[in-house]
CSV table of C-alpha atoms and ligand atoms in Angstrom, one decimal:
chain,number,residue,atom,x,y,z
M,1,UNK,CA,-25.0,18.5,-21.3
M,2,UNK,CA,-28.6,17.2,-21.8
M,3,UNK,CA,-27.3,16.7,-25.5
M,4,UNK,CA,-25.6,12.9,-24.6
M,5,UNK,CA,-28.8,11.9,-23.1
M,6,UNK,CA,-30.4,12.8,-26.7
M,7,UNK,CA,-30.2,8.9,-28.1
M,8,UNK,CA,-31.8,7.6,-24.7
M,9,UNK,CA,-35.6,8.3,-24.0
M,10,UNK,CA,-36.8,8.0,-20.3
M,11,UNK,CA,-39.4,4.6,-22.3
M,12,UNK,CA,-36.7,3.6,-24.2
M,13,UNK,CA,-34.0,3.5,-20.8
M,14,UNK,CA,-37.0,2.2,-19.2
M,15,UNK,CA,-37.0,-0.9,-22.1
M,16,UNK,CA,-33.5,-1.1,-22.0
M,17,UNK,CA,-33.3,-2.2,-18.5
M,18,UNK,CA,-36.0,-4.3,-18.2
M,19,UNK,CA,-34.8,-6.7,-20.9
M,20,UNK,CA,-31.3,-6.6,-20.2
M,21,UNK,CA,-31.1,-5.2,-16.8
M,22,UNK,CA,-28.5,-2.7,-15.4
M,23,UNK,CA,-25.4,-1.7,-15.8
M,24,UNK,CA,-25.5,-1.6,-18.8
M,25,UNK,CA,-23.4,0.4,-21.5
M,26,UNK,CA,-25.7,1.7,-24.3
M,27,UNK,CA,-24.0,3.1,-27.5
M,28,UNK,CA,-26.0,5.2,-30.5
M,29,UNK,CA,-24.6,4.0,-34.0
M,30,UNK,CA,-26.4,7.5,-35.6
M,31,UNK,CA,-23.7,9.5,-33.3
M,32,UNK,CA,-20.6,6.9,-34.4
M,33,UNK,CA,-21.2,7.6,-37.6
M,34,UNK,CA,-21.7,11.6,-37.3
M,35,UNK,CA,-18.5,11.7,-35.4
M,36,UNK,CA,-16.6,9.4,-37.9
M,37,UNK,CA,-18.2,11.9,-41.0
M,38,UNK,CA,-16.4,15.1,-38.9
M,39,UNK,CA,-13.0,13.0,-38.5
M,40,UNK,CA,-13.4,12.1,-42.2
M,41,UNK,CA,-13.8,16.0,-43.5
M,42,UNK,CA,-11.0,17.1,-41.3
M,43,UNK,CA,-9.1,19.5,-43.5
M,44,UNK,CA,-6.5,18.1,-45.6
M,45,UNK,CA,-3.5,20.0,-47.8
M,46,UNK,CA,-2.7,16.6,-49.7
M,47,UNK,CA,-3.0,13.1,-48.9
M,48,UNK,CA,-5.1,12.1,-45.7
M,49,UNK,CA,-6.0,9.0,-43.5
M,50,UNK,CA,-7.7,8.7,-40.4
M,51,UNK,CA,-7.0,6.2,-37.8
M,52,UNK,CA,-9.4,5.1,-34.7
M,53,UNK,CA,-7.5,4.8,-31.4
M,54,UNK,CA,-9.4,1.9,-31.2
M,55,UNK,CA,-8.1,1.4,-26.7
M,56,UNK,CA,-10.9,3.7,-26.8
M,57,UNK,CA,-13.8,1.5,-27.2
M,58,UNK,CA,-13.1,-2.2,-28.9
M,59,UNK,CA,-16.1,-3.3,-28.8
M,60,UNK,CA,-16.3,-5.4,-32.3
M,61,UNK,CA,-19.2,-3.4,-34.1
M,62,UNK,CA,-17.4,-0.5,-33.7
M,63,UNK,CA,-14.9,-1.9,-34.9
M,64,UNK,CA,-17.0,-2.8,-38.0
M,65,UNK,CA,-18.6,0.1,-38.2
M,66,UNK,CA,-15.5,2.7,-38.2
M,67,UNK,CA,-13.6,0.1,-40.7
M,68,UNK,CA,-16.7,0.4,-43.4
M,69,UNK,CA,-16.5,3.8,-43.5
M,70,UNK,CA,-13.0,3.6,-44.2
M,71,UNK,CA,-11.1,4.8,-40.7
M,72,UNK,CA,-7.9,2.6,-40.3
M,73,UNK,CA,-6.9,1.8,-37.0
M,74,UNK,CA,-4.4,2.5,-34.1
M,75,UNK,CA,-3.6,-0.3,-32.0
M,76,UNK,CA,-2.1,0.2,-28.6
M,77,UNK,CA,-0.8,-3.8,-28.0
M,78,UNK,CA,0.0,-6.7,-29.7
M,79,UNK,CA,-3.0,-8.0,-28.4
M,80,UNK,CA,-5.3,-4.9,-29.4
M,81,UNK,CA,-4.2,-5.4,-33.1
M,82,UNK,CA,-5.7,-9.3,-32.8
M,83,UNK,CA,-8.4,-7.8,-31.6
M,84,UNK,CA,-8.9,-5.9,-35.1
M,85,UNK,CA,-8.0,-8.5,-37.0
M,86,UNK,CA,-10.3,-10.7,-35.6
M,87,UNK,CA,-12.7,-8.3,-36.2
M,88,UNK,CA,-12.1,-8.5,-40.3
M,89,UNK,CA,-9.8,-5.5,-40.5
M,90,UNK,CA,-7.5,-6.0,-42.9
M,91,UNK,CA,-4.0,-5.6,-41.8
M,92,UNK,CA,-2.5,-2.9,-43.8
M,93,UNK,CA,-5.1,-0.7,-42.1
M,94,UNK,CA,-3.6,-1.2,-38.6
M,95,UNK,CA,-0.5,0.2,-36.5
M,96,UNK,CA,0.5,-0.5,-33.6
M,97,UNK,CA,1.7,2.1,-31.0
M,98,UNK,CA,2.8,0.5,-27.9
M,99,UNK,CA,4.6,1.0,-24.7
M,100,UNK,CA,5.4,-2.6,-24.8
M,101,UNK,CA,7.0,-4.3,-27.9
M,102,UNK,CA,4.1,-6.7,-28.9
M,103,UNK,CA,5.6,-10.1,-28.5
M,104,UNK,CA,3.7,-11.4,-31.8
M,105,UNK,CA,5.2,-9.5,-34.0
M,106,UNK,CA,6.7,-12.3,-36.0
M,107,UNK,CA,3.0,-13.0,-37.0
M,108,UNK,CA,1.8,-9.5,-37.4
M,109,UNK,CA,4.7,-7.6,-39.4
M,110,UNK,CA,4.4,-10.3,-42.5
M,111,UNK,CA,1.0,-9.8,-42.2
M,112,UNK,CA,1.3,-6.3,-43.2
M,113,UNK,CA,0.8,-5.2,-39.9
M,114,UNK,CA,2.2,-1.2,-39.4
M,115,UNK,CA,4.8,-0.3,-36.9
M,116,UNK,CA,5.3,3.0,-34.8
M,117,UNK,CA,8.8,2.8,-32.7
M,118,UNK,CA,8.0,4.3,-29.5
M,119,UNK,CA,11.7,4.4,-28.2
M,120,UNK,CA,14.6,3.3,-29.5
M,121,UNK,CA,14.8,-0.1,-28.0
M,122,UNK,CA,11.9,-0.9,-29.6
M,123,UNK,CA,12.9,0.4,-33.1
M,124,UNK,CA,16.3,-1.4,-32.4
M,125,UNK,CA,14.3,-4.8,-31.7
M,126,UNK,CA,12.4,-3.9,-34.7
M,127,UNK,CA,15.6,-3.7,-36.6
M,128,UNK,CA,16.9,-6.7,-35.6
M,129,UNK,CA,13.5,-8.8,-36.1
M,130,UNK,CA,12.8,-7.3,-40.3
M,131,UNK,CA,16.0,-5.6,-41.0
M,132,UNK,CA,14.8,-3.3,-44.5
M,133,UNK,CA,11.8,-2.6,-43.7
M,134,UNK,CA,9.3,0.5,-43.3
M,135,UNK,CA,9.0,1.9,-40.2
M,136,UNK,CA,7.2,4.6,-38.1
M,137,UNK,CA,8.9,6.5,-35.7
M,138,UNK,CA,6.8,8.1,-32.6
M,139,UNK,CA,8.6,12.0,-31.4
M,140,UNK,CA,7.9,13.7,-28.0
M,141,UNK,CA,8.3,17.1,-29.6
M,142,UNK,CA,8.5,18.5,-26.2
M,143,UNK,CA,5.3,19.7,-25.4
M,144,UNK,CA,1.8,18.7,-24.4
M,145,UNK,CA,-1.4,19.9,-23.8
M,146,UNK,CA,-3.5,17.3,-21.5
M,147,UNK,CA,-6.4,18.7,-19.0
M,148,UNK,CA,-4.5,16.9,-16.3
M,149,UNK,CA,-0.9,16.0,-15.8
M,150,UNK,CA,-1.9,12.3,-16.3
M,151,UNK,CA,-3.3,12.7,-20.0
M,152,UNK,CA,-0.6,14.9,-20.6
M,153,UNK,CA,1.5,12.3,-22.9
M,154,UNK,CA,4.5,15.3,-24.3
M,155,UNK,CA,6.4,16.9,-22.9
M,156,UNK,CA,9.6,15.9,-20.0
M,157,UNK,CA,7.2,14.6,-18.0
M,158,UNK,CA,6.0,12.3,-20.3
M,159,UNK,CA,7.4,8.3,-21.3
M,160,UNK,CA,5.9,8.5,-24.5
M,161,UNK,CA,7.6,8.2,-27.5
M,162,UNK,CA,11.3,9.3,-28.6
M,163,UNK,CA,12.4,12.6,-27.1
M,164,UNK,CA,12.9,14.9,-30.0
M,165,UNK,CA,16.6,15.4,-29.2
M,166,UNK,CA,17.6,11.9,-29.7
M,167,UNK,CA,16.9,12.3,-33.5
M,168,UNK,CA,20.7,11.2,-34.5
M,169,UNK,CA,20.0,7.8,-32.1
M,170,UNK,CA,17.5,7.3,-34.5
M,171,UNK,CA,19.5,7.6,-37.4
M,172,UNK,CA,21.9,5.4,-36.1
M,173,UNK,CA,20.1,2.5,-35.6
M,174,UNK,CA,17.7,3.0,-38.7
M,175,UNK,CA,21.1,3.0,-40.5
M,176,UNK,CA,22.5,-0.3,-38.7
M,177,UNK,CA,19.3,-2.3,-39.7
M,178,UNK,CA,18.5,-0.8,-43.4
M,179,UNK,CA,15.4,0.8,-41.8
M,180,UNK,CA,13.2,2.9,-43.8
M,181,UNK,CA,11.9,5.9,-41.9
M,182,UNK,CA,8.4,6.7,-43.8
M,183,UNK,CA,6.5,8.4,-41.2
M,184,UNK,CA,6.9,10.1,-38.2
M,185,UNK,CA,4.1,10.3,-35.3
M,186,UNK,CA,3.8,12.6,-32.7
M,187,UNK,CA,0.4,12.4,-30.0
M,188,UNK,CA,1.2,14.7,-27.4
M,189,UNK,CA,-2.6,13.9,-25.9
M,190,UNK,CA,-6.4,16.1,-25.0
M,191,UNK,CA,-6.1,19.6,-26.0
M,192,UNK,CA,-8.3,21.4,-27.9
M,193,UNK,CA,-6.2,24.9,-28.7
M,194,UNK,CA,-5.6,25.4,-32.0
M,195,UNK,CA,-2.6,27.6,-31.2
M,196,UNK,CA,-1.0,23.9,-29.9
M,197,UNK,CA,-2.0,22.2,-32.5
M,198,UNK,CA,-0.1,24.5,-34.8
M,199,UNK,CA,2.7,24.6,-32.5
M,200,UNK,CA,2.8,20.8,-32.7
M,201,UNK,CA,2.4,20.2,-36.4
M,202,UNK,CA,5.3,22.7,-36.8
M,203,UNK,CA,7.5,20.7,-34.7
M,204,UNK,CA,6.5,17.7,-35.8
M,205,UNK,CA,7.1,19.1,-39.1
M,206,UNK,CA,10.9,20.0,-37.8
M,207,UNK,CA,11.2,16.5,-37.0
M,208,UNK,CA,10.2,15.3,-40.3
M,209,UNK,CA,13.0,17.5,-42.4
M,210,UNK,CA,15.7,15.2,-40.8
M,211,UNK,CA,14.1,12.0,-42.5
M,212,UNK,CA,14.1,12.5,-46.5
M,213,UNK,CA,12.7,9.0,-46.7
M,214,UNK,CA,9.4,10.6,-44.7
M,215,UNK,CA,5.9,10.6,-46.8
M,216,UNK,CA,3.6,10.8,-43.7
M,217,UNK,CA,3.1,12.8,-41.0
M,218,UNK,CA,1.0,11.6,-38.5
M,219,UNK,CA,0.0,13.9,-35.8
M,220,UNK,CA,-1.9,11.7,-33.0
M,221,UNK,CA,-5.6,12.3,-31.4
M,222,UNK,CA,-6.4,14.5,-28.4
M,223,UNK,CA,-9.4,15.8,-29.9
M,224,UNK,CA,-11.2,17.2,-26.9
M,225,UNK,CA,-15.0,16.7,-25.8
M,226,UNK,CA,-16.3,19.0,-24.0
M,227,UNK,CA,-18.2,16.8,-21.1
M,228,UNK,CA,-18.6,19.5,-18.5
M,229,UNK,CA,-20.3,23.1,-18.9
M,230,UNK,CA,-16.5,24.9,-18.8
M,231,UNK,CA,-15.1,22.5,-21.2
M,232,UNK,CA,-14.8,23.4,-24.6
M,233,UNK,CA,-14.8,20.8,-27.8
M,234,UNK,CA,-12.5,20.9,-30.4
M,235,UNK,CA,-13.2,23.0,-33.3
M,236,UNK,CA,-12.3,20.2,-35.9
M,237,UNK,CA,-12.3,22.5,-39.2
M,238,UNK,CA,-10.5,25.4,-37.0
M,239,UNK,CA,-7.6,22.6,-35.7
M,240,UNK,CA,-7.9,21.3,-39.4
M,241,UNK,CA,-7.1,24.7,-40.8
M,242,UNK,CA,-3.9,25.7,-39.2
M,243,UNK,CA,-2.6,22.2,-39.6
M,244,UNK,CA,-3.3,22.4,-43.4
M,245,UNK,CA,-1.8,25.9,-43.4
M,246,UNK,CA,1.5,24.5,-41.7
M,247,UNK,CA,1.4,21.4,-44.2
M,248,UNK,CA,1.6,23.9,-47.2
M,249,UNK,CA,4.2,26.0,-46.1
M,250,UNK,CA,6.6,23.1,-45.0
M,251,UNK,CA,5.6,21.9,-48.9
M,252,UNK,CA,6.4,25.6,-50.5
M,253,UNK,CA,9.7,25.0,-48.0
M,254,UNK,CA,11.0,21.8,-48.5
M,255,UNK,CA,9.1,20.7,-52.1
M,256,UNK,CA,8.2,17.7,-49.8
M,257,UNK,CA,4.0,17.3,-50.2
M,258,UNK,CA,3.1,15.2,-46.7
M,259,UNK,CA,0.4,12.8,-46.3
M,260,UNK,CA,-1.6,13.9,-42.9
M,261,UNK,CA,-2.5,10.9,-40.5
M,262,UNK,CA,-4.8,11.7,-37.6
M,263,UNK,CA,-5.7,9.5,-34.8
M,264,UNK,CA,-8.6,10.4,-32.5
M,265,UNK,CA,-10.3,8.0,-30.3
M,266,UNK,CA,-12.1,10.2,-27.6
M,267,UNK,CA,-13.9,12.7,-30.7
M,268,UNK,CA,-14.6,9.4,-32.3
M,269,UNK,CA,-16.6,7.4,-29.4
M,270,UNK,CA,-16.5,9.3,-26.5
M,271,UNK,CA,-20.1,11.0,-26.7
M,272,UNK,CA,-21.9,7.7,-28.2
M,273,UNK,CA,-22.0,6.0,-25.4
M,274,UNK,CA,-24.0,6.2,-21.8
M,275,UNK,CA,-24.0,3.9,-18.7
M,276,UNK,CA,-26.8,3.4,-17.4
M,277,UNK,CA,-27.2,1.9,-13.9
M,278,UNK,CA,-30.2,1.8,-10.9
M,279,UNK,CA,-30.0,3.5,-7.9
M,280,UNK,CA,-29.8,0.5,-4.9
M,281,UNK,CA,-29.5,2.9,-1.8
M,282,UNK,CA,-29.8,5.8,-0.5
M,283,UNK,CA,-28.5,6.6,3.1
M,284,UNK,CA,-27.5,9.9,4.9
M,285,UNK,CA,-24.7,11.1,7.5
M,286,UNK,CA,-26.8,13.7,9.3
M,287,UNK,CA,-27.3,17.3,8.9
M,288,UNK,CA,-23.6,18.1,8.3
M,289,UNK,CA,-23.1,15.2,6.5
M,290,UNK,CA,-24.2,14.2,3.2
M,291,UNK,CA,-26.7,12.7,0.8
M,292,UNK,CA,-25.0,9.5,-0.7
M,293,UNK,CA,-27.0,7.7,-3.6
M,294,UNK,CA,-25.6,4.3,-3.8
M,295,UNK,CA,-25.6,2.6,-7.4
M,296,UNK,CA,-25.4,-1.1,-8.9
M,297,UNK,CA,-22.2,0.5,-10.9
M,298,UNK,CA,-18.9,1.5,-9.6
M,299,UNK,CA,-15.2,1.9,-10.8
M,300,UNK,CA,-15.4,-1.3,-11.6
M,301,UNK,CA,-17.7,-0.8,-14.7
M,302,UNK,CA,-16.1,3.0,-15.3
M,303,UNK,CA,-12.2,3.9,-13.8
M,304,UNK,CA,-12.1,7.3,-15.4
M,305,UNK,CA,-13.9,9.3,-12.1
M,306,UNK,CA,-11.7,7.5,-10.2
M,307,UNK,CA,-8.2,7.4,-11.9
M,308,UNK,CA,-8.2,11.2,-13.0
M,309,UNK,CA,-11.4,12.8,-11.2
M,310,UNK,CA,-13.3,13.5,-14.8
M,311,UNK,CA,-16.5,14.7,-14.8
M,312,UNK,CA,-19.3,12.9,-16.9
M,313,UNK,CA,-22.5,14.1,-17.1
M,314,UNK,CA,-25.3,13.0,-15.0
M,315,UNK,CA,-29.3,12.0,-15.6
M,316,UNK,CA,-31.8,10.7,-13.5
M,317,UNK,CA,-34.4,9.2,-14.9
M,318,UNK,CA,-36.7,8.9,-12.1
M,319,UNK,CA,-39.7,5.9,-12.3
M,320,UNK,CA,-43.3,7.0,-13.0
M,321,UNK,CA,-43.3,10.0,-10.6
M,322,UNK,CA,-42.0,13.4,-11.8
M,323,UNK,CA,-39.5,14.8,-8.9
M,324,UNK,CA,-40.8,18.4,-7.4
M,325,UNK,CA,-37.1,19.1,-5.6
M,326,UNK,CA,-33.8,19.4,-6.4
M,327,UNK,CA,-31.6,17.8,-4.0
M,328,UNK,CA,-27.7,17.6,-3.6
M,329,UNK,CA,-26.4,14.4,-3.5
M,330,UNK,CA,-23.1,12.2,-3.6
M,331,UNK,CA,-23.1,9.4,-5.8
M,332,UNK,CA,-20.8,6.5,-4.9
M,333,UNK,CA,-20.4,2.8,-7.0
M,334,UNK,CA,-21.2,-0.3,-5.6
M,335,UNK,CA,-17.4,-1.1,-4.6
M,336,UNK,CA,-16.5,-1.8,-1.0
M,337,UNK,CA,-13.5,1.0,-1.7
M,338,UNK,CA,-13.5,4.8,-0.5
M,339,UNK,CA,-12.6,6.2,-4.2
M,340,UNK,CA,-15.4,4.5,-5.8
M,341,UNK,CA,-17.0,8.3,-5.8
M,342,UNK,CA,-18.8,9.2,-9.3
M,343,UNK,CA,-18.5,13.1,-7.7
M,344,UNK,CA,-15.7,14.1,-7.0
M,345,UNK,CA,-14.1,17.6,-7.3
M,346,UNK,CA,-13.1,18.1,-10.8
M,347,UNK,CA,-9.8,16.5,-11.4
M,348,UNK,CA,-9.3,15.6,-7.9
M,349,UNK,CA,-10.5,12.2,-7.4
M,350,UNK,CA,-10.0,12.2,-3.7
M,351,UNK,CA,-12.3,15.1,-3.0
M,352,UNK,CA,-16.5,14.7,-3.2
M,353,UNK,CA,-18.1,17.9,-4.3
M,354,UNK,CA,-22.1,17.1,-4.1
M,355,UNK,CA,-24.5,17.3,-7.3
M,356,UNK,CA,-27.8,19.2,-7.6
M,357,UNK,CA,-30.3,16.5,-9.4
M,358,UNK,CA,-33.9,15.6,-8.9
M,359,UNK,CA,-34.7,14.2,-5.9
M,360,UNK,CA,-34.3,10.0,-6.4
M,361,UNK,CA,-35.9,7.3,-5.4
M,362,UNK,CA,-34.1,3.7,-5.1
M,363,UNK,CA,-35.2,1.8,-7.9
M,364,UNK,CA,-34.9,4.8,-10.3
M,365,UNK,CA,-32.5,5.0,-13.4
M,366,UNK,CA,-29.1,6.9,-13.5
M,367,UNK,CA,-26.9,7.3,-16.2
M,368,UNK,CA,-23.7,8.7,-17.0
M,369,UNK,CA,-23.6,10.1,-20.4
M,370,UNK,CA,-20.1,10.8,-23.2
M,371,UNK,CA,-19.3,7.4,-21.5
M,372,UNK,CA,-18.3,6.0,-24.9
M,373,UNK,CA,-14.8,6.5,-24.6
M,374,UNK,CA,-12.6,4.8,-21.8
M,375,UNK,CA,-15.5,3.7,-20.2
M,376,UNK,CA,-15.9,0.5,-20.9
M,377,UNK,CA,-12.7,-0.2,-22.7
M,378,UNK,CA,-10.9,1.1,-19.4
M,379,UNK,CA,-13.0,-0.6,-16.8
M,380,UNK,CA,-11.3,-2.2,-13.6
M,381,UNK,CA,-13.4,-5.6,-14.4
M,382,UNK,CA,-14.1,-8.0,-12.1
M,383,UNK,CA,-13.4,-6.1,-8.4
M,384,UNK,CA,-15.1,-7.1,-6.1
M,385,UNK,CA,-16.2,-10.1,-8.5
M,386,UNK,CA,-18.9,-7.8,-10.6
M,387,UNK,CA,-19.2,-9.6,-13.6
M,388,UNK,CA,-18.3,-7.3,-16.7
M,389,UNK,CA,-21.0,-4.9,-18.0
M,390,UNK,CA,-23.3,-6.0,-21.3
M,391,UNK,CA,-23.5,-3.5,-24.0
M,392,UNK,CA,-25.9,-2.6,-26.3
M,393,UNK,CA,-26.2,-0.9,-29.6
M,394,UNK,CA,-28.7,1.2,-30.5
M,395,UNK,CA,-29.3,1.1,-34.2
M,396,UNK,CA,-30.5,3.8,-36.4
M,397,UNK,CA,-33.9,2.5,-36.6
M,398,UNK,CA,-34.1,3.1,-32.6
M,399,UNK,CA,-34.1,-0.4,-31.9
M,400,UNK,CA,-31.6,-1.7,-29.4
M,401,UNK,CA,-29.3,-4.9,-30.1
M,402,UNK,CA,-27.0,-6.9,-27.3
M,403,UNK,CA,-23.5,-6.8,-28.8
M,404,UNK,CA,-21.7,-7.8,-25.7
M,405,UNK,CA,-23.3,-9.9,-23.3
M,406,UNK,CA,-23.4,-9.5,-19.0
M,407,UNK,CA,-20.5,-11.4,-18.0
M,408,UNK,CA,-20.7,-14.4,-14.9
M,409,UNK,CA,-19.1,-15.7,-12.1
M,410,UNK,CA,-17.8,-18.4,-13.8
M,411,UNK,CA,-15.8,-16.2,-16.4
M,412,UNK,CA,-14.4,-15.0,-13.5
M,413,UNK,CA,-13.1,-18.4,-11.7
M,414,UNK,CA,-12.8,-20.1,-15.5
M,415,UNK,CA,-8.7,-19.0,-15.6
M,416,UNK,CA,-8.2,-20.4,-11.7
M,417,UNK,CA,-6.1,-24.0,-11.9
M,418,UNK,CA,-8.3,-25.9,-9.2
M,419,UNK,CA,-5.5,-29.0,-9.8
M,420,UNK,CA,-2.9,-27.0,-8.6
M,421,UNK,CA,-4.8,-26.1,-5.4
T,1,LIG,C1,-4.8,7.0,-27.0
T,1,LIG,C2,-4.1,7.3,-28.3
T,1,LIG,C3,-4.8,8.1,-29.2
T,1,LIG,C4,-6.1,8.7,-29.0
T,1,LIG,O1,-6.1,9.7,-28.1
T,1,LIG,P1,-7.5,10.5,-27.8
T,1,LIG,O2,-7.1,11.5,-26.8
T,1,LIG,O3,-8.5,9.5,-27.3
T,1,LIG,O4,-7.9,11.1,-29.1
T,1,LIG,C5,-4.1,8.3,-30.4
T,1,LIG,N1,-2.9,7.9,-30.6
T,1,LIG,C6,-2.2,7.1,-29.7
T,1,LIG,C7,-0.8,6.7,-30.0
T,1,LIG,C8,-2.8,6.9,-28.5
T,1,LIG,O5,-2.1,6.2,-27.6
């Protein structure tokens, strides 16, 4: 897993936190872009686009970065897809996909904002708000392939979307508002078997022989990284194959040639971006007890360990001194709150399952690497009143750049109405 360290040196960490101190998240644009090249070159039967889930990471440069290279964007809120536009992005190139009908959709939709109906309430308010237009619809084909029941987003279990049996609803209310079905969207979350992926695109593809209007097919993210040793990353061109294959058939089928829409955000960012804090403590419960290094980071700065038990990788980087021992450890966040565990047994964030890493000092460097992805965009900010994390962007020509700065008490308090007190 030493490969996410690659973009951060022990001098350059060492630079890094001097000038702008720790936490810090620290993102590589050399990686962004290698990942958004792979996206961009996923296999293709006919038409293609590629959409960043951009809940991932918003940070604005990336933003920037993903929309020069021509990714279009997937917005999760209302508020996500000012977000892009504020960031330049044009808006034919976003769509939302939300749990929540935005409520500024009377600015967005004339804007040429894109719509994805995620039930059918929301394409029924949709209807009633721009009767005639174009619309997305988002399926549950029934199935889903998460690596824990909380990322699993198909299936019965799962809120997301319309369930693929109430395809005639659909109809219905397309029909009462002059709705034009052109796409249909399916996103049934992290997997990295090609065998689901074909499963999926083929019932997606079912899905899609009910609307004739349909030109797209877009067929979500969940484009796994592989962030522990028994993980395994998606095999892009593999995935890309069999959906290509299923695309061609459904052409030789129907005479109906699909545009393909994916939608990745984890393959995108996810292995980018490290955290980098400083170890602040480091206390002991006795022989039949534990190690416990205690950082200046937490769940506040990084939910994921907490919410789901993930795994990240792990590197010390000690200070001028080159630990002789291993030692097992448990590494805990600065928050006065018992989950706030950074090792926990895998997937089960109430267990702690001890690390083997050099023996630390406090003062010395830690960081959390693949950290790009839900990180920092996912971040519990503010509890215990941390201020939010800086970032920093390491440009191609290995010099580092502050693109978001540390955060203050004052942002914190600035939304409390004192003359109401
Ligand atoms: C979150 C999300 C994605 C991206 O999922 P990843 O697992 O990060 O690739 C894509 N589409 C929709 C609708 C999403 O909500």
């Amino acid at each position: 897993m030493e490969k996410y360290f690659e973009f951060l040196s022990g001098s350059l960490a060492e630079e890094i936190s001097s000038k702008i101190g720790t936490p810090v998240y620290i993102y590589d644009e050399h990686s962004l872009k290698k990942s958004a090249e792979e996206i961009l070159s996923f296999p293709r039967a006919y038409g293609f686009l590629a959409r960043y889930a951009m809940k991932a990471n918003s940070n604005r440069f990336i933003l920037k970065l993903f929309d020069s290279m021509g990714l279009h964007f997937d917005a999760s809120s209302g508020y996500e897809a000012e977000r892009a536009l504020s960031a330049g992005i044009s808006p034919e190139k976003i769509q939302i996909t939300a749990q929540e009908y935005p409520h500024n959709m009377k600015q967005l939709i004339p804007s040429g904002v894109l719509f994805n109906a995620s039930s059918c309430h929301q394409l029924e308010l949709f209807g009633r708000d721009f009767p005639g237009s174009n619309v997305s619809v988002r399926i549950n084909p029934g199935i889903g392939s998460g690596h824990n029941n909380r990322t699993n987003v198909g299936g019965v279990s799962s809120s997301f979307g319309i369930w693929h049996e109430w395809i005639r609803d659909v109809k219905e209310i397309a029909e009462k508002y002059y709705l034009k079905i052109i796409k249909i969207h399916t996103h049934i979350g992290s997997g990295g078997d090609a065998d689901v992926w074909e499963r999926v695109a083929g019932m997606s593809l079912d899905a899609v022989t009910y609307f004739p209007l349909v030109h797209t097919l877009n067929l979500g993210g969940g484009f796994k990284l592989a962030r522990t040793p028994g993980e395994k990353t998606t095999d892009i061109q593999t995935v890309g194959e069999s959906v290509k294959m299923a695309f061609k058939s459904f052409a030789e089928a129907y005479g109906r040639k699909l545009n393909l829409e994916i939608e990745p955000g984890t393959y995108l960012v996810a292995r980018s971006g490290v955290l980098l804090a400083s170890v602040m403590d480091k206390v002991s419960t006795g022989k039949d007890g534990y190690t416990f290094l205690k950082l200046d980071t937490g769940m506040n700065d990084m939910a994921r360990t907490t919410l789901y038990g993930s795994i990240h990788p792990i590197k010390l980087y000690p200070r001028k001194r080159k630990p002789e021992k291993l030692e097992s450890v448990v590494i805990v966040g600065h928050c006065c709150e018992s989950g706030d565990i950074f090792t926990p047994v895998p997937g089960d964030p109430e267990g702690i399952e001890p690390i083997e890493l050099p023996e630390a000092q406090i003062g010395d460097l830690i960081a959390f690497g693949a950290a790009g992805a839900y990180c920092s965009s996912m971040s519990l900010a503010n509890y215990n009143s941390f201020p939010r994390v800086p970032e920093v962007l390491i440009r191609s020509n290995s010099q580092h750049y502050l693109v978001r700065k540390r955060g203050t008490v004052e942002n914190i308090i600035s939304l409390e109405c004192e003359e109401n007190m």
